[in-house]
Amino acid sequence: MPPTLILIRHAQALHNVDSKAYHSLRDPVLTDLGRLQAVELREHLKAALPPDRRIELIVISPMRRAIETCLIALDWVINEGVPVVPDARWQELHPNPCDTGTPREQLAADYPQIDFSLLDPVYPDKISPAGARYRCEKGAVLARAQSALADLYWRTEDVVAVVSHSGFMRTAVTGRRFANADYRVFDFEERDWNQEGEPYRLVEWEWTRGKGGMGRSNEEPVELGEGLPEE
């Protein structure tokens, strides 16, 4: 049986405060408010997660704001020995400086508690032919979302927590909106194995449907692929 997914948007980062001032800042970190949001999220998740369910794997975007959110909001799980896996497929969409990550060698030095050895070595390239799978083009974005979901579908853990970004999760994974430090819970939709190439789809729990687990998110759904540039 595929795992349940808790999809979490990172807490407030510098570029979320002032786009004019900080969108030119590469891979921005959390603000003071963002760190407080992550603490609030931690306490909420600890209380809200059903007692018979257990987070057994954490997957994160390798961007600093996602890493820092994970290390604060999920420290109680990490301290129990649950692995944290950085996955470039969960990074944000655009090649703007604020949505472009930091090379893995520097990440490994800055966050030694996380193993970056399996992170795609092409990260954070989204522009060259080598980084084509991460381009902000509709086909590439939807394909990497399906690749990421396909891998999670076959995991054996009970619950997988994913810390990612609003743009990617909204337009390519769920069709749902995420406020900073909010989350939604999903199960995989049952698949028809007679339909070749059927996409992996998610069904949201009633618990978070609407405004999200923290009650901060916009309820209006979007169509997958909406607003993404064509090739």
Short mmCIF file of C-alpha atoms in Angstrom, two decimals:
data_model
loop_
_atom_site.label_atom_id
_atom_site.label_comp_id
_atom_site.label_asym_id
_atom_site.label_seq_id
_atom_site.Cartn_x
_atom_site.Cartn_y
_atom_site.Cartn_z
CA MET A 1 0.00 0.00 0.00
CA PRO A 2 1.47 3.41 -0.95
CA PRO A 3 2.32 5.80 1.87
CA THR A 4 0.28 8.76 2.99
CA LEU A 5 1.94 12.07 2.03
CA ILE A 6 2.12 15.19 4.18
CA LEU A 7 3.02 17.96 1.73
CA ILE A 8 4.43 21.02 3.51
CA ARG A 9 5.27 24.43 2.10
CA HIS A 10 8.35 26.08 3.58
CA ALA A 11 7.88 28.86 6.12
CA GLN A 12 8.29 32.53 5.25
CA ALA A 13 11.61 33.34 3.57
CA LEU A 14 13.13 36.72 2.75
CA HIS A 15 11.71 36.86 -0.79
CA ASN A 16 8.18 36.32 0.57
CA VAL A 17 8.43 39.60 2.48
CA ASP A 18 9.66 42.00 -0.21
CA SER A 19 9.85 40.71 -3.76
CA LYS A 20 11.57 43.83 -5.09
CA ALA A 21 14.31 43.70 -2.49
CA TYR A 22 14.90 39.98 -2.25
CA HIS A 23 13.92 38.27 -5.52
CA SER A 24 17.45 38.98 -6.72
CA LEU A 25 18.84 37.19 -3.63
CA ARG A 26 19.91 33.66 -4.43
CA ASP A 27 18.41 30.84 -2.36
CA PRO A 28 17.09 33.02 0.50
CA VAL A 29 16.83 31.75 4.07
CA LEU A 30 13.91 31.96 6.49
CA THR A 31 12.96 35.21 8.18
CA ASP A 32 12.56 35.49 11.93
CA LEU A 33 8.81 35.14 11.40
CA GLY A 34 9.44 32.10 9.22
CA ARG A 35 11.36 30.40 12.00
CA LEU A 36 8.47 31.11 14.38
CA GLN A 37 6.03 29.70 11.81
CA ALA A 38 8.11 26.54 11.60
CA VAL A 39 8.02 26.16 15.39
CA GLU A 40 4.23 26.59 15.33
CA LEU A 41 3.97 24.01 12.56
CA ARG A 42 6.08 21.57 14.59
CA GLU A 43 3.81 21.81 17.62
CA HIS A 44 0.72 21.53 15.45
CA LEU A 45 1.92 18.41 13.63
CA LYS A 46 2.97 16.72 16.86
CA ALA A 47 -0.54 17.19 18.23
CA ALA A 48 -2.54 16.64 15.04
CA LEU A 49 -0.94 13.54 13.52
CA PRO A 50 -3.16 10.54 14.30
CA PRO A 51 -1.54 8.39 17.01
CA ASP A 52 -1.65 5.29 14.80
CA ARG A 53 0.27 6.99 11.96
CA ARG A 54 4.03 7.56 11.90
CA ILE A 55 6.28 9.70 9.69
CA GLU A 56 9.01 7.31 8.56
CA LEU A 57 10.67 9.30 5.76
CA ILE A 58 11.25 13.00 5.07
CA VAL A 59 11.87 14.24 1.51
CA ILE A 60 12.94 17.84 1.02
CA SER A 61 13.64 20.35 -1.69
CA PRO A 62 17.37 21.15 -1.46
CA MET A 63 16.63 24.88 -1.26
CA ARG A 64 17.64 26.61 1.98
CA ARG A 65 14.15 27.69 3.00
CA ALA A 66 12.88 24.13 2.72
CA ILE A 67 15.89 22.69 4.54
CA GLU A 68 15.56 25.15 7.41
CA THR A 69 11.80 24.56 7.69
CA CYS A 70 12.43 20.82 7.88
CA LEU A 71 15.13 21.11 10.53
CA ILE A 72 12.81 23.15 12.77
CA ALA A 73 9.34 21.75 12.08
CA LEU A 74 10.35 18.09 11.88
CA ASP A 75 13.22 17.95 14.37
CA TRP A 76 11.13 15.73 16.65
CA VAL A 77 10.98 13.14 13.87
CA ILE A 78 14.60 13.57 12.81
CA ASN A 79 15.73 13.06 16.40
CA GLU A 80 14.07 9.64 16.29
CA GLY A 81 16.35 8.66 13.40
CA VAL A 82 13.96 9.23 10.49
CA PRO A 83 16.05 9.84 7.34
CA VAL A 84 15.98 13.16 5.47
CA VAL A 85 16.41 12.84 1.70
CA PRO A 86 17.08 15.96 -0.42
CA ASP A 87 15.49 15.54 -3.86
CA ALA A 88 16.02 18.10 -6.63
CA ARG A 89 12.67 17.18 -8.19
CA TRP A 90 10.91 19.01 -5.34
CA GLN A 91 12.69 22.35 -5.93
CA GLU A 92 10.82 25.49 -7.01
CA LEU A 93 9.93 26.21 -10.63
CA HIS A 94 11.66 29.32 -11.92
CA PRO A 95 15.28 30.13 -12.74
CA ASN A 96 15.01 33.45 -10.85
CA PRO A 97 17.82 33.97 -8.32
CA CYS A 98 15.47 33.45 -5.36
CA ASP A 99 14.33 30.14 -6.88
CA THR A 100 17.81 28.90 -7.76
CA GLY A 101 19.53 26.70 -5.21
CA THR A 102 23.00 26.39 -3.78
CA PRO A 103 25.54 23.80 -5.04
CA ARG A 104 25.46 20.61 -3.01
CA GLU A 105 29.04 20.94 -1.78
CA GLN A 106 28.16 24.20 -0.05
CA LEU A 107 24.89 22.75 1.29
CA ALA A 108 26.80 19.81 2.76
CA ALA A 109 29.13 22.22 4.56
CA ASP A 110 26.30 24.42 5.83
CA TYR A 111 23.93 21.62 6.89
CA PRO A 112 26.20 18.72 7.95
CA GLN A 113 23.29 16.90 9.65
CA ILE A 114 21.84 16.12 6.19
CA ASP A 115 23.35 13.72 3.66
CA PHE A 116 23.50 15.39 0.23
CA SER A 117 25.58 12.66 -1.41
CA LEU A 118 22.66 11.31 -3.47
CA LEU A 119 21.43 14.74 -4.62
CA ASP A 120 21.44 15.03 -8.42
CA PRO A 121 24.88 16.53 -9.19
CA VAL A 122 23.34 18.75 -11.90
CA TYR A 123 21.49 20.69 -9.16
CA PRO A 124 20.90 23.66 -9.11
CA ASP A 125 21.15 23.99 -12.90
CA LYS A 126 17.79 24.61 -14.61
CA ILE A 127 19.03 26.24 -17.80
CA SER A 128 21.71 24.22 -19.59
CA PRO A 129 21.02 21.02 -21.55
CA ALA A 130 22.26 19.05 -18.52
CA GLY A 131 19.56 20.62 -16.35
CA ALA A 132 16.77 20.29 -18.93
CA ARG A 133 14.58 18.13 -16.69
CA TYR A 134 14.34 21.04 -14.23
CA ARG A 135 13.45 23.74 -16.74
CA CYS A 136 10.41 25.88 -16.04
CA GLU A 137 8.50 24.49 -19.01
CA LYS A 138 5.14 22.77 -18.73
CA GLY A 139 6.27 19.40 -20.04
CA ALA A 140 9.42 19.28 -17.91
CA VAL A 141 7.67 20.42 -14.73
CA LEU A 142 4.80 17.94 -15.01
CA ALA A 143 7.23 15.15 -15.90
CA ARG A 144 9.40 15.70 -12.84
CA ALA A 145 6.32 15.84 -10.64
CA GLN A 146 5.17 12.49 -11.99
CA SER A 147 8.67 11.07 -11.53
CA ALA A 148 8.74 12.22 -7.91
CA LEU A 149 5.27 10.80 -7.21
CA ALA A 150 6.09 7.52 -8.93
CA ASP A 151 9.05 6.99 -6.62
CA LEU A 152 6.98 7.75 -3.53
CA TYR A 153 4.17 5.47 -4.67
CA TRP A 154 6.42 2.44 -4.26
CA ARG A 155 7.82 3.41 -0.87
CA THR A 156 6.96 1.13 2.04
CA GLU A 157 6.88 3.77 4.79
CA ASP A 158 3.62 4.54 6.57
CA VAL A 159 3.79 8.34 6.14
CA VAL A 160 6.21 10.43 4.07
CA ALA A 161 6.58 14.14 4.87
CA VAL A 162 7.68 16.33 1.95
CA VAL A 163 8.89 19.93 2.39
CA SER A 164 8.66 21.82 -0.89
CA HIS A 165 7.32 24.97 -2.54
CA SER A 166 3.96 26.48 -3.34
CA GLY A 167 4.50 26.93 -7.07
CA PHE A 168 5.66 23.40 -7.74
CA MET A 169 3.17 21.64 -5.48
CA ARG A 170 0.26 23.77 -6.69
CA THR A 171 0.82 23.63 -10.45
CA ALA A 172 2.40 20.21 -10.87
CA VAL A 173 1.50 17.93 -7.95
CA THR A 174 -1.80 18.73 -6.24
CA GLY A 175 -3.74 21.58 -7.86
CA ARG A 176 -4.07 23.01 -4.35
CA ARG A 177 -2.69 26.21 -2.84
CA PHE A 178 -0.28 26.36 0.11
CA ALA A 179 0.42 29.29 2.43
CA ASN A 180 3.80 29.57 4.12
CA ALA A 181 4.29 26.82 6.72
CA ASP A 182 0.96 25.21 5.87
CA TYR A 183 0.43 21.63 4.82
CA ARG A 184 -2.03 19.24 3.22
CA VAL A 185 -2.36 15.46 3.61
CA PHE A 186 -2.93 13.11 0.68
CA ASP A 187 -3.26 9.48 -0.21
CA PHE A 188 -2.56 8.12 -3.67
CA GLU A 189 -5.62 7.55 -5.82
CA GLU A 190 -6.15 3.90 -6.69
CA ARG A 191 -4.56 3.12 -10.04
CA ASP A 192 -6.05 1.28 -13.00
CA TRP A 193 -3.17 -0.89 -14.12
CA ASN A 194 -4.95 -1.59 -17.42
CA GLN A 195 -4.52 2.06 -18.41
CA GLU A 196 -1.00 2.43 -19.78
CA GLY A 197 0.62 5.71 -18.82
CA GLU A 198 -2.04 6.64 -16.29
CA PRO A 199 -0.71 9.54 -14.19
CA TYR A 200 -0.21 9.32 -10.45
CA ARG A 201 -2.95 11.30 -8.71
CA LEU A 202 -3.51 12.31 -5.11
CA VAL A 203 -6.67 12.48 -3.00
CA GLU A 204 -6.63 15.01 -0.16
CA TRP A 205 -7.77 14.09 3.32
CA GLU A 206 -10.89 15.82 4.58
CA TRP A 207 -8.74 16.95 7.54
CA THR A 208 -6.85 19.49 5.40
CA ARG A 209 -9.24 20.01 2.49
CA GLY A 210 -10.09 23.66 2.08
CA LYS A 211 -7.72 25.99 3.93
CA GLY A 212 -5.01 23.46 4.78
CA GLY A 213 -3.90 21.90 8.04
CA MET A 214 -2.96 25.24 9.59
CA GLY A 215 -6.01 26.98 8.14
CA ARG A 216 -3.93 29.58 6.28
CA SER A 217 -4.20 28.51 2.65
CA ASN A 218 -6.43 29.72 -0.15
CA GLU A 219 -9.23 27.23 -0.85
CA GLU A 220 -9.48 27.86 -4.59
CA PRO A 221 -8.14 24.88 -6.60
CA VAL A 222 -6.11 25.26 -9.79
CA GLU A 223 -5.70 23.07 -12.84
CA LEU A 224 -2.41 21.18 -13.05
CA GLY A 225 -0.09 22.89 -15.49
CA GLU A 226 -1.92 26.21 -15.21
CA GLY A 227 0.31 29.18 -15.94
CA LEU A 228 3.35 27.12 -16.87
CA PRO A 229 5.11 28.23 -20.06
CA GLU A 230 5.13 25.87 -23.01
CA GLU A 231 8.45 24.74 -24.45
#
